PDB file of C-alpha atoms in Angstrom:
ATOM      1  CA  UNK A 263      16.720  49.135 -26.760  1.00  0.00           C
ATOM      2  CA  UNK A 264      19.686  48.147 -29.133  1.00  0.00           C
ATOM      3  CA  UNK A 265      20.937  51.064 -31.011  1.00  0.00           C
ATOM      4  CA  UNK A 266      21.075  50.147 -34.787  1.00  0.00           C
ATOM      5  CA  UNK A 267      22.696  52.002 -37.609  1.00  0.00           C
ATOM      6  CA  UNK A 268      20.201  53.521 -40.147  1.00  0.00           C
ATOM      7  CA  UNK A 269      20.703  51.446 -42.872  1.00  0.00           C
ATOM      8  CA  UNK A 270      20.622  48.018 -40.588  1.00  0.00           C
ATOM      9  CA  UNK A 271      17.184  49.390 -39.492  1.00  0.00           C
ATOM     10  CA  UNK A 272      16.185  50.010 -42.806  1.00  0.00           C
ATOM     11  CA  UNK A 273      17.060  46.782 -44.252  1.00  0.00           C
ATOM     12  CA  UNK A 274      15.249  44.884 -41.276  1.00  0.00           C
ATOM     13  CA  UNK A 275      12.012  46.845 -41.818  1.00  0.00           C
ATOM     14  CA  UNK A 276      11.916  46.269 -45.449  1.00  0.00           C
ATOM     15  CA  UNK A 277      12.022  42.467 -44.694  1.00  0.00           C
ATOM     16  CA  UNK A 278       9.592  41.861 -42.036  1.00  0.00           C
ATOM     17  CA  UNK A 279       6.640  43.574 -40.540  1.00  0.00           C
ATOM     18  CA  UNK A 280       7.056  45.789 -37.281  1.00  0.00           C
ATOM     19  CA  UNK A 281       6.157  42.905 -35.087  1.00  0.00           C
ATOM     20  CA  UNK A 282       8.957  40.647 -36.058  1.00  0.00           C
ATOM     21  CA  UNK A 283      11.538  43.812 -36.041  1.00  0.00           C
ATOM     22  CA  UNK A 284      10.559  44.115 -32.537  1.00  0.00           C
ATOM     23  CA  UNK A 285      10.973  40.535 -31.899  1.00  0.00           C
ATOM     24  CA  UNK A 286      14.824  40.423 -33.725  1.00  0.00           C
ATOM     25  CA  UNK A 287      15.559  43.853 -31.837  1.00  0.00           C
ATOM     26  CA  UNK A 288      14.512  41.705 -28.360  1.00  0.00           C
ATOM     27  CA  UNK A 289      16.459  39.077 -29.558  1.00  0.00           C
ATOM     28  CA  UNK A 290      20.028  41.092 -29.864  1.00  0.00           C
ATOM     29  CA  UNK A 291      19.193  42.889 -26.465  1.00  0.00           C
ATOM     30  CA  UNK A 292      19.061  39.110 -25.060  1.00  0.00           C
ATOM     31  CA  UNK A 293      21.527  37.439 -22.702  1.00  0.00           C
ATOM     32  CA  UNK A 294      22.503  34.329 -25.040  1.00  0.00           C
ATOM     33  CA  UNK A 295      22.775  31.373 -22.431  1.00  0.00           C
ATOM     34  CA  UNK A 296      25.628  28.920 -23.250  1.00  0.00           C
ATOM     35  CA  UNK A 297      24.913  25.584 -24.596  1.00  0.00           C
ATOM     36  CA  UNK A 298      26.771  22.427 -25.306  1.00  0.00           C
ATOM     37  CA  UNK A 299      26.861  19.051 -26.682  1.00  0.00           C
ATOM     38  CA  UNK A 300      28.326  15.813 -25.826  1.00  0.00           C
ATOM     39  CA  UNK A 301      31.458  14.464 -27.818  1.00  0.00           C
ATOM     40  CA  UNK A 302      30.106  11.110 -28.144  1.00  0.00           C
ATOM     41  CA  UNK A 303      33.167   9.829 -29.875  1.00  0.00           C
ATOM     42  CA  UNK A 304      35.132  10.635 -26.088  1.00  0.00           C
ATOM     43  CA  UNK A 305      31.780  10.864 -24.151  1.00  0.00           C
ATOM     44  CA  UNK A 306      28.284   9.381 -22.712  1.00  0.00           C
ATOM     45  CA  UNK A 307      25.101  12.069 -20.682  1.00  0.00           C
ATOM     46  CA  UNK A 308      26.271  10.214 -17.437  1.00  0.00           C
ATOM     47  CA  UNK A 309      29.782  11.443 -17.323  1.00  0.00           C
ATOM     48  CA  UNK A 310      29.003  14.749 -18.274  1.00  0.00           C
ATOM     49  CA  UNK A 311      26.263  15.294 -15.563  1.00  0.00           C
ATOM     50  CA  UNK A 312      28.359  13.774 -13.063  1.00  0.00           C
ATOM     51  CA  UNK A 313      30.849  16.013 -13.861  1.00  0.00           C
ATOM     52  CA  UNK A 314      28.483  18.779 -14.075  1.00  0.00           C
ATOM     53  CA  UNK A 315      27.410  17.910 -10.259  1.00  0.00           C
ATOM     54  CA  UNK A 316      30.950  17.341  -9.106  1.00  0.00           C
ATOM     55  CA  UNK A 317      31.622  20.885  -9.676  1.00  0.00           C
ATOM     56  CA  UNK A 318      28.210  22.087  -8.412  1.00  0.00           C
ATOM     57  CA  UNK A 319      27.305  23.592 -11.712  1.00  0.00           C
ATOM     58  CA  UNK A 320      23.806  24.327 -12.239  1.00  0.00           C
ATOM     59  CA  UNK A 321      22.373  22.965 -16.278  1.00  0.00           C
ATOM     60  CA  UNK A 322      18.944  22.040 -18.106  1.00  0.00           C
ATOM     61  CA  UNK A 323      18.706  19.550 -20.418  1.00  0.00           C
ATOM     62  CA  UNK A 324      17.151  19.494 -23.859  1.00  0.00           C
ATOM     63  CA  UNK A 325      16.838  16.081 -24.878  1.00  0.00           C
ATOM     64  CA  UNK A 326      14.203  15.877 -27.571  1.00  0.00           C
ATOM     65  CA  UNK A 327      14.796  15.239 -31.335  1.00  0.00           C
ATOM     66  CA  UNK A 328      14.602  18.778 -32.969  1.00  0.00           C
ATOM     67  CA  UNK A 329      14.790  17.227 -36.677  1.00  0.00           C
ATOM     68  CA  UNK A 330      12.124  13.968 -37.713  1.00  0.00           C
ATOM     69  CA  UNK A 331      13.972  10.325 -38.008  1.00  0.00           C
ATOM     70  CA  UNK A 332      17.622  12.102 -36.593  1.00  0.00           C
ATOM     71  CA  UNK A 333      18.995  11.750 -32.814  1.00  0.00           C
ATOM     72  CA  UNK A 334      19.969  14.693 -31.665  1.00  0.00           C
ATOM     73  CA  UNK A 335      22.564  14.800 -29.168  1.00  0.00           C
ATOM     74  CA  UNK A 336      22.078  15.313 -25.588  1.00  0.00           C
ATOM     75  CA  UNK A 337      22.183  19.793 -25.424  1.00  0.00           C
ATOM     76  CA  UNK A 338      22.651  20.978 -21.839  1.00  0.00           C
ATOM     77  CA  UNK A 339      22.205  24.642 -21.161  1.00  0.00           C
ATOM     78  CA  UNK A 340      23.790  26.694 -18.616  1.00  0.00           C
ATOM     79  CA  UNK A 341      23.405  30.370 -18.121  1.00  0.00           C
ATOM     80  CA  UNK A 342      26.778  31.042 -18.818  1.00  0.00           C
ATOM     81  CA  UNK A 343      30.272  29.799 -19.791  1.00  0.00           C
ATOM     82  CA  UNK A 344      32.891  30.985 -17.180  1.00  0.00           C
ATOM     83  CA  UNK A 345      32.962  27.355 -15.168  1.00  0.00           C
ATOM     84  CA  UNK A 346      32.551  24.901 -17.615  1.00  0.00           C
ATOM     85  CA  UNK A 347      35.561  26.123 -18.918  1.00  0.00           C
ATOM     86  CA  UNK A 348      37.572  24.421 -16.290  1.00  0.00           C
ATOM     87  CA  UNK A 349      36.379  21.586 -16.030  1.00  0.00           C
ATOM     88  CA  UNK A 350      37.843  18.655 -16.976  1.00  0.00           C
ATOM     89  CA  UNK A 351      35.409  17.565 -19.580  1.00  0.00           C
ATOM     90  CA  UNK A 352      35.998  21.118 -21.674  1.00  0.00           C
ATOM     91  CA  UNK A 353      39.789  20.279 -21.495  1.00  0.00           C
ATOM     92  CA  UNK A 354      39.639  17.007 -22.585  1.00  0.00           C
ATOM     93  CA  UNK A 355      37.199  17.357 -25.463  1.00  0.00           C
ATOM     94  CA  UNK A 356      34.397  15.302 -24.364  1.00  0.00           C
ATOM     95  CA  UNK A 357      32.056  18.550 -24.543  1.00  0.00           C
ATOM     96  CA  UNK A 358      31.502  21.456 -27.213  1.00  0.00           C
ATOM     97  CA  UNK A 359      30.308  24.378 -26.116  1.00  0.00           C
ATOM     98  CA  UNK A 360      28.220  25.378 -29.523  1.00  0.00           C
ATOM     99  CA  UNK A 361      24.776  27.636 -30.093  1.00  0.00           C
ATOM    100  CA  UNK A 362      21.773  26.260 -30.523  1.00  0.00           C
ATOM    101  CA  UNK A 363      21.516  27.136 -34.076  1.00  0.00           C
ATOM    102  CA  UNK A 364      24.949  25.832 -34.685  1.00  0.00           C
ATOM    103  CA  UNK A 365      23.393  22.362 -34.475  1.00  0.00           C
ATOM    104  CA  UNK A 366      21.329  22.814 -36.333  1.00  0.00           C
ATOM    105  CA  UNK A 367      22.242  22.220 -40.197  1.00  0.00           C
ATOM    106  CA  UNK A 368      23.974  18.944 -39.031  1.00  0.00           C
ATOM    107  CA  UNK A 369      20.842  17.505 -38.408  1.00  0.00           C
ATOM    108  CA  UNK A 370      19.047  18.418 -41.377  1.00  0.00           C
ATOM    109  CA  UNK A 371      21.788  16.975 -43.315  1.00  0.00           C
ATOM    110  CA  UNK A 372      22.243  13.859 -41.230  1.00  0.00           C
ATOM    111  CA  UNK A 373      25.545  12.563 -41.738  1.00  0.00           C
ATOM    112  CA  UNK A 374      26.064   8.664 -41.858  1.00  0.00           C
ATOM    113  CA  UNK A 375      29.105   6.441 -42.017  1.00  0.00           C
ATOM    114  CA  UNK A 376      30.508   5.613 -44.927  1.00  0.00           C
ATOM    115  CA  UNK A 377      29.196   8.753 -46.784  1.00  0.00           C
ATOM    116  CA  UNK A 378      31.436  11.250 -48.380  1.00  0.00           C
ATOM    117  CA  UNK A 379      30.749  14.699 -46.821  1.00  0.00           C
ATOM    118  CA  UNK A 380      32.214  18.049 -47.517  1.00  0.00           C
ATOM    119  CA  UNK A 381      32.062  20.614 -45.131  1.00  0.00           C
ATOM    120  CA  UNK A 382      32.936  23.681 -47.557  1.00  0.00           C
ATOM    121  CA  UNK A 383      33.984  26.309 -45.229  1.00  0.00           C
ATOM    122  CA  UNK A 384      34.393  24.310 -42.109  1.00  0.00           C
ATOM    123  CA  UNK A 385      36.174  26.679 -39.387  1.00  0.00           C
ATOM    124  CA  UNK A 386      36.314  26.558 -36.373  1.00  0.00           C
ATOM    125  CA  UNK A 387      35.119  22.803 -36.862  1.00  0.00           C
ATOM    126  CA  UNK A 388      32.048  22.911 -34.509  1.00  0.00           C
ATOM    127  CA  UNK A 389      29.370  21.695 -36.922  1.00  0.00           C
ATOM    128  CA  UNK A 390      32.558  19.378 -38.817  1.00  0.00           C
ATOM    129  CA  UNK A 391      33.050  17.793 -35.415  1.00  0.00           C
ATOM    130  CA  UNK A 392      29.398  17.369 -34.974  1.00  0.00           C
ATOM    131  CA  UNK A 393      28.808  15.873 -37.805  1.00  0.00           C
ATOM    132  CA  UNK A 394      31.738  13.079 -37.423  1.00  0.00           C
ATOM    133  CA  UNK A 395      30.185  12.325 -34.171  1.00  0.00           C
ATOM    134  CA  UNK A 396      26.711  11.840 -35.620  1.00  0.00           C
ATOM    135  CA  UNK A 397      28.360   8.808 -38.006  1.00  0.00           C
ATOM    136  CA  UNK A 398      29.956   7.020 -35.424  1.00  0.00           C
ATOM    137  CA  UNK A 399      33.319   8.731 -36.569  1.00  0.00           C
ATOM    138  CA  UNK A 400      32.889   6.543 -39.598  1.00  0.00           C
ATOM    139  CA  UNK A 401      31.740   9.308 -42.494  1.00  0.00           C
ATOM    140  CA  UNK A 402      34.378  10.294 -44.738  1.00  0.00           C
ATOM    141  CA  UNK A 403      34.313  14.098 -44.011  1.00  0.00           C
ATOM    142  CA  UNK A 404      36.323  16.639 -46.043  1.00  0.00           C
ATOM    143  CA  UNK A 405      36.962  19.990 -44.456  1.00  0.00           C
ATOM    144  CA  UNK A 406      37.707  23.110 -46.401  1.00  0.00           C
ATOM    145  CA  UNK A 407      39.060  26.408 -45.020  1.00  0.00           C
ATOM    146  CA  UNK A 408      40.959  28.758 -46.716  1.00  0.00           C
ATOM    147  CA  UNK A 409      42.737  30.973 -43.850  1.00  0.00           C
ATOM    148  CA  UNK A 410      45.725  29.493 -42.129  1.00  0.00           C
ATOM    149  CA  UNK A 411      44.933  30.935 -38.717  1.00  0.00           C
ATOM    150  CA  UNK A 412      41.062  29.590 -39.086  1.00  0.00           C
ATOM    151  CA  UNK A 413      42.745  26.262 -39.870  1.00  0.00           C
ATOM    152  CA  UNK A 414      44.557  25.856 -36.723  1.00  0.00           C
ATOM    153  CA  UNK A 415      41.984  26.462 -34.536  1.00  0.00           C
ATOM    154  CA  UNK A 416      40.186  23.785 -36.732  1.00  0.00           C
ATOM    155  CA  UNK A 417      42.561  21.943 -36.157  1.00  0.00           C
ATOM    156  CA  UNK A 418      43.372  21.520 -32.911  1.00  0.00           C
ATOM    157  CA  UNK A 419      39.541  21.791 -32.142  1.00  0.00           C
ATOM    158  CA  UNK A 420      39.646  18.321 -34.380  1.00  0.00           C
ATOM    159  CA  UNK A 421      41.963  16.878 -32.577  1.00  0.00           C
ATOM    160  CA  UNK A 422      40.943  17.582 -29.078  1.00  0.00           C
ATOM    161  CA  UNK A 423      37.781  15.916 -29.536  1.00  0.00           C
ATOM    162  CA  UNK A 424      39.392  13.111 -31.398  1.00  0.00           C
ATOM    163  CA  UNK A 425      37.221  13.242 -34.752  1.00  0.00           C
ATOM    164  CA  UNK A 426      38.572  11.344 -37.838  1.00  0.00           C
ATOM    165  CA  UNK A 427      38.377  14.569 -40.819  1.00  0.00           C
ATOM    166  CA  UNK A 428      40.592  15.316 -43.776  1.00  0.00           C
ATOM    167  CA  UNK A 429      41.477  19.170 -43.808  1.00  0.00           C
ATOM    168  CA  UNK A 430      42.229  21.118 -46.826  1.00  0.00           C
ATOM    169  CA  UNK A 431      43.411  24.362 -46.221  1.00  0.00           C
ATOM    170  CA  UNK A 432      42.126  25.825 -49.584  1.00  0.00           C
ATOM    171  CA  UNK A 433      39.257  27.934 -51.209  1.00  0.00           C
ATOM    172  CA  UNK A 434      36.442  25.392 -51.888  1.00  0.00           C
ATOM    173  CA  UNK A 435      35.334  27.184 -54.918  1.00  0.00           C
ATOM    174  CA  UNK A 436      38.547  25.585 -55.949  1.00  0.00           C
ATOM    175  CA  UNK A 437      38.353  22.612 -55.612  1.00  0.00           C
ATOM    176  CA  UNK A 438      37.917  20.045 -58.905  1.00  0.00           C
ATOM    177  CA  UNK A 439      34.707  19.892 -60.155  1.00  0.00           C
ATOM    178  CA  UNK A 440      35.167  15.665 -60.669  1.00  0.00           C
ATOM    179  CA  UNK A 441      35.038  15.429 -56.929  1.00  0.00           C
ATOM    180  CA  UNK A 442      31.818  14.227 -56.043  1.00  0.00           C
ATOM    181  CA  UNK A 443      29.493  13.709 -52.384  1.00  0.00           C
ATOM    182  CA  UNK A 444      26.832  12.099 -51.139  1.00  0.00           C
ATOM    183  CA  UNK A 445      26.278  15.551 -48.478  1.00  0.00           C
ATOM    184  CA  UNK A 446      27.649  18.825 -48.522  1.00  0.00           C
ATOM    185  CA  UNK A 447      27.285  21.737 -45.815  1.00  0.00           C
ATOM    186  CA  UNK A 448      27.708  24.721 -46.691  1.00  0.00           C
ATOM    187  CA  UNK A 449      27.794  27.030 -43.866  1.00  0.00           C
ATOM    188  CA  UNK A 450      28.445  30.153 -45.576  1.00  0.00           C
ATOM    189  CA  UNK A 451      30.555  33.265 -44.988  1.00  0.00           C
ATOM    190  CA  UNK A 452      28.243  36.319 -44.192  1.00  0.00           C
ATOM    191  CA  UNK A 453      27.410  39.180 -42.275  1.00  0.00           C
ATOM    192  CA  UNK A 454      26.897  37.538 -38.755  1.00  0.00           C
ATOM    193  CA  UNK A 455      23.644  39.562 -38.608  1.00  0.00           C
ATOM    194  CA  UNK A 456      21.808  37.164 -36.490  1.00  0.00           C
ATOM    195  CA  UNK A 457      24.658  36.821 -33.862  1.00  0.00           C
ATOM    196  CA  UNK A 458      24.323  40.509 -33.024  1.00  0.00           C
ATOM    197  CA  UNK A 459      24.026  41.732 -29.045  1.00  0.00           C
ATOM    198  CA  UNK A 460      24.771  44.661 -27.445  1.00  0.00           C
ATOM    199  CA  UNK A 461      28.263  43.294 -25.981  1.00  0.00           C
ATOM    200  CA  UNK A 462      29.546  43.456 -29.771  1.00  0.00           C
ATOM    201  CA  UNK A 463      31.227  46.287 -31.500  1.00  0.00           C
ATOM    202  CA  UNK A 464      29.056  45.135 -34.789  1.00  0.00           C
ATOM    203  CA  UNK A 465      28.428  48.450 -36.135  1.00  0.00           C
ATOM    204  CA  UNK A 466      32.646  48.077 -36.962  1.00  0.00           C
ATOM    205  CA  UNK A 467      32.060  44.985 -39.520  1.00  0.00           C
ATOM    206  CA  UNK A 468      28.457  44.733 -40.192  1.00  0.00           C
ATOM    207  CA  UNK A 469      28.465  47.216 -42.953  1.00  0.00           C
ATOM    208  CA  UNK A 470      26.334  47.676 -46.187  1.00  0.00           C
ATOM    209  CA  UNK A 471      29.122  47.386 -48.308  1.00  0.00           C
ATOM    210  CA  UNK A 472      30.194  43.941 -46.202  1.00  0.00           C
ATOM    211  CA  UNK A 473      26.091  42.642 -47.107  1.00  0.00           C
ATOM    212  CA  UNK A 474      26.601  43.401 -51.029  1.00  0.00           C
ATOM    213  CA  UNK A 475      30.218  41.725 -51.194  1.00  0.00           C
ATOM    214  CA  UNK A 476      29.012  38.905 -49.279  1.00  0.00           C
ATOM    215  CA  UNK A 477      26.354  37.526 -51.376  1.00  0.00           C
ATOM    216  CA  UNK A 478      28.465  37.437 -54.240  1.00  0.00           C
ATOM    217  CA  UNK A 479      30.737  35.165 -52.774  1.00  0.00           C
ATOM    218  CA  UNK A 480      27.569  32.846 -51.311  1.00  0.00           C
ATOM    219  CA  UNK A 481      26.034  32.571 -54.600  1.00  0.00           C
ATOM    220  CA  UNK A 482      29.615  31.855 -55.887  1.00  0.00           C
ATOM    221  CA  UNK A 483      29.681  29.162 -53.237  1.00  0.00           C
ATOM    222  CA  UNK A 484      26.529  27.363 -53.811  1.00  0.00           C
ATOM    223  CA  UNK A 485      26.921  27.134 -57.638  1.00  0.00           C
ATOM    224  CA  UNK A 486      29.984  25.270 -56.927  1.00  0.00           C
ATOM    225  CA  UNK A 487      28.550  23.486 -54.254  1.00  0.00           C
ATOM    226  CA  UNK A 488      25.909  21.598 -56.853  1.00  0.00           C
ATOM    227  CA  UNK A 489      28.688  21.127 -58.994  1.00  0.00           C
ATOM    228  CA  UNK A 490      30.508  18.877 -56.232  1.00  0.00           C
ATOM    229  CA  UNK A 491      27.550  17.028 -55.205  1.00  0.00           C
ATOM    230  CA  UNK A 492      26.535  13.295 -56.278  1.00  0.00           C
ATOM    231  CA  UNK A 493      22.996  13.218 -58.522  1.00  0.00           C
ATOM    232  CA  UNK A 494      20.392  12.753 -55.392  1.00  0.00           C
ATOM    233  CA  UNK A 495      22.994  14.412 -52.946  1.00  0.00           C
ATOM    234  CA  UNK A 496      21.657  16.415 -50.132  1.00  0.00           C
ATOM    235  CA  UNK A 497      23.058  19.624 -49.698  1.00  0.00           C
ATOM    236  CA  UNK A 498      22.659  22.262 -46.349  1.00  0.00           C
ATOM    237  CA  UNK A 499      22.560  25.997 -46.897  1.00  0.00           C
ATOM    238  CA  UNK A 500      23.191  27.284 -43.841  1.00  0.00           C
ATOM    239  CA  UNK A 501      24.036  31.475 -42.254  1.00  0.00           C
ATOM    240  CA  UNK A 502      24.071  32.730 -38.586  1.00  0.00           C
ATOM    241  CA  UNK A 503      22.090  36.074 -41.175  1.00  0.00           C
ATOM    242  CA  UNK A 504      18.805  37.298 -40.869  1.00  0.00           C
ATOM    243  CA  UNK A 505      19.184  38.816 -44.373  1.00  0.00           C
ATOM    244  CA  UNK A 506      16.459  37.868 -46.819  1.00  0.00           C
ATOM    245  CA  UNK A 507      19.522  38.810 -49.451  1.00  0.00           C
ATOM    246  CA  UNK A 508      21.719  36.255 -47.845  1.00  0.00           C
ATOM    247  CA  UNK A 509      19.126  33.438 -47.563  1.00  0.00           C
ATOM    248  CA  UNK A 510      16.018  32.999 -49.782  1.00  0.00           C
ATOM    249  CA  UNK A 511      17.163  35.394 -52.168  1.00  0.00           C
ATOM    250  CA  UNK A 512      20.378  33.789 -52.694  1.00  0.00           C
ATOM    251  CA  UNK A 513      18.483  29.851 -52.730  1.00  0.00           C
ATOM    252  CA  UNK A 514      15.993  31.459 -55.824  1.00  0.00           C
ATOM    253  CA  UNK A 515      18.558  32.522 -57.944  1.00  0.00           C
ATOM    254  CA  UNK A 516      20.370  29.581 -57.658  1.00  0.00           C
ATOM    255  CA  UNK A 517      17.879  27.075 -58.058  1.00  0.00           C
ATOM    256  CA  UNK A 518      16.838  29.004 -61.314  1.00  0.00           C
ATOM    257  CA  UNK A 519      20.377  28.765 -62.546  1.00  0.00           C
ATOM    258  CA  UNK A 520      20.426  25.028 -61.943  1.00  0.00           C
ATOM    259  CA  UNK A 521      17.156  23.139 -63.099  1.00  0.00           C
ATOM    260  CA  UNK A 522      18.862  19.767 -61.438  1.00  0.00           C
ATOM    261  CA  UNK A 523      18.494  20.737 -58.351  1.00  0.00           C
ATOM    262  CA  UNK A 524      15.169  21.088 -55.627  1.00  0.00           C
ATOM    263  CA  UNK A 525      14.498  22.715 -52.320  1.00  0.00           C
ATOM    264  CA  UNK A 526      13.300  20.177 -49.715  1.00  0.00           C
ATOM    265  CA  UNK A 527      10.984  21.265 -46.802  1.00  0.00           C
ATOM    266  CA  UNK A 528      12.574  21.335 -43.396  1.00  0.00           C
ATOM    267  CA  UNK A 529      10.946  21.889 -40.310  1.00  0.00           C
ATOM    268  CA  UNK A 530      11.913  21.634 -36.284  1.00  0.00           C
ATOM    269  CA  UNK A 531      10.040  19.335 -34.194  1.00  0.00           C
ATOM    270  CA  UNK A 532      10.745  20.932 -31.149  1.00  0.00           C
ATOM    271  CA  UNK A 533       9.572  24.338 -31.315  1.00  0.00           C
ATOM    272  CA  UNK A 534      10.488  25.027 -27.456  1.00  0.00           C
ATOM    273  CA  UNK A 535      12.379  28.132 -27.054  1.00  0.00           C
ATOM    274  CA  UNK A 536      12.356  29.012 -30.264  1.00  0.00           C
ATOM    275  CA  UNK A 537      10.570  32.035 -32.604  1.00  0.00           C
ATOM    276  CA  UNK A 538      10.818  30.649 -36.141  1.00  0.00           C
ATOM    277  CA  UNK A 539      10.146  31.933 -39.701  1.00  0.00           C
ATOM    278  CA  UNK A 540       9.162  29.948 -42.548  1.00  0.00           C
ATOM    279  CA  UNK A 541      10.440  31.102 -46.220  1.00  0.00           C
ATOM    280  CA  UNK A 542      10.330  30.154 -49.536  1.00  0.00           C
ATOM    281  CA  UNK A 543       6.993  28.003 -50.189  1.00  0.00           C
ATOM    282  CA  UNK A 544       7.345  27.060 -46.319  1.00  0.00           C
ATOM    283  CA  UNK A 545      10.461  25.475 -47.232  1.00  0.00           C
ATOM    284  CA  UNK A 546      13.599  27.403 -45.401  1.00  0.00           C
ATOM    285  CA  UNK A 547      13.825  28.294 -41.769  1.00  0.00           C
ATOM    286  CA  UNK A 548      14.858  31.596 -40.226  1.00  0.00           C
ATOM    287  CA  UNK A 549      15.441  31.419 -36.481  1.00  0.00           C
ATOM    288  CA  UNK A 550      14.694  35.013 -34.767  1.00  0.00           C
ATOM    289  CA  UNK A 551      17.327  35.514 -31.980  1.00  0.00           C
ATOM    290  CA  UNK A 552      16.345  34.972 -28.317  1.00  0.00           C
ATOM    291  CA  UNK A 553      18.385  33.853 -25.517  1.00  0.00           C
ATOM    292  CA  UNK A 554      18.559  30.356 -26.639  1.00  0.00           C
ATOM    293  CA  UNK A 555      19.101  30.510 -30.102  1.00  0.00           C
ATOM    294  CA  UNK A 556      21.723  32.704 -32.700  1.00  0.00           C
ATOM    295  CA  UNK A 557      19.761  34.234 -35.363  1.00  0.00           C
ATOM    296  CA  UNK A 558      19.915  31.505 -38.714  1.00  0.00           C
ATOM    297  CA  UNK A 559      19.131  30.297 -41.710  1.00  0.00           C
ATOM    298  CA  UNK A 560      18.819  26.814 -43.168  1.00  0.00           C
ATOM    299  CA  UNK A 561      18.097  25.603 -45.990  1.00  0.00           C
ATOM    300  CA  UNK A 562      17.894  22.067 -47.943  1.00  0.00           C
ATOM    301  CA  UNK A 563      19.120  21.211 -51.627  1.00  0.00           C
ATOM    302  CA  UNK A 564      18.445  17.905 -53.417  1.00  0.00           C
ATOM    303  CA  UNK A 565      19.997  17.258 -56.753  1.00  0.00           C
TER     304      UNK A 565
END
């Protein structure tokens, strides 16, 4: 079993009963499979596969909408990552290898074309990417990220798989409050709690001190993030954290410091593979870790 520091321990078993505990300790002791989507602005299923069997490489499918009234791409699952690699659809952009729970808040916020999105802290561009293929290319999608070296590999991740996305390399808490958007997702910087697996050197960064810095800056995030959005915007709170203080505890305060705004109930149609947690008046999703999905949290804001 998964060695945890004291305090992680601690924090886990004054969140949830010794039965899910277990479950989220099973979950970082997993071997995470690899999973990908299509680029279907470079892409189609029936070049990937027959690349897939060109180069004898064994994959399941998951083709089933995981969100009500939203396609969700074509997700093929491999057990790991070393030979997809070279092939020529990685190289080329016409696949993205991504978690499970990556793709996740795209979906519940559904991107269209023509709609103004903002994608508030938007490195390495996986879910940015993902959400410009979901409109056809066609959304107008703003991308935020504040660290130059995060930026480039946004970047050229952008331009590999040929998505059309304005990047700002900036803070979005500063951005001007008279910019408005139909959709925002806010995948927000936290303690990576839910990504945790034996193979990591986690105890080094995931620190108490790192949990009670980082929720200031999420709630600082999501104030501004109602400030930026249109009156009936939909907005995506979104953390690969298993944290009740990163999640549900951050989504109350911040409804009760903005009256405008409502949580919407989400839910996953597909419940295949996946050990799930309902929050806040059955509202929110937490995903436990397993060896299909990241631990994560989602949540859903209409103004």
């Amino acid at each position: 079993m998964i060695n945890l520091p004291e305090w992680l321990e601690n924090e886990l078993k004054a969140q949830y009963n010794d039965e899910i505990v277990e479950q989220i300790k099973q979950g970082f002791e997993s071997e995470r499979k690899t999973t990908f989507r299509v680029n279907t602005i470079k892409s189609n299923d029936q070049e990937i596969i027959e690349e897939l069997e060109s180069n004898q490489i064994k994959y399941k499918i998951i083709n089933k909408n995981l969100v009500e009234n939203v396609q969700t791409p074509t997700i093929f699952v491999l057990e790991n990552d070393i030979e997809i690699r070279k092939t020529k659809i990685y190289n080329e952009g016409k696949i993205y290898i991504q978690n499970l729970s990556s793709m996740m808040p795209p979906l519940f916020l559904n991107p269209k074309e023509q709609e103004d999105i903002l994608d508030m802290a938007a490195a390495p561009g996986g879910k940015t990417t993902q959400m410009a293929a979901m409109s056809n290319n066609k959304a107008n999608i703003t991308a935020c990220e504040r660290n130059t070296i995060r930026l480039d590999k946004m970047l050229y991740n952008i331009n590999k798989q040929g998505a059309n996305i304005y990047c700002i390399n900036k803070n979005s808490i500063e951005l001007d409050d008279f910019l408005k958007f139909d959709k925002i997702l806010l995948d927000a910087p936290c303690t990576g709690s839910g990504t945790i697996n034996d193979k990591t050197n986690f105890e080094k960064h995931l620190t108490k001190s790192l949990l009670e810095k980082t929720t200031k800056t999420q709630e600082k995030l999501l104030n501004k993030a109602i400030k930026l959005l249109k009156k009936d915007g939909e907005l995506i709170y979104s953390t690969c954290s298993i944290f009740k203080k990163e999640n549900d505890e951050i989504i109350q305060k911040v409804i009760s410091q903005n009256p405008n705004i409502r949580l919407e109930k989400i839910d996953i149609l597909n419940k295949e593979n996946i050990n799930m947690i309902k929050g806040i008046e059955e509202k929110t999703i937490t995903i436990l870790p397993n060896e299909y999905f990241e631990g994560f949290y989602i949540a859903k804001l209409v103004k």
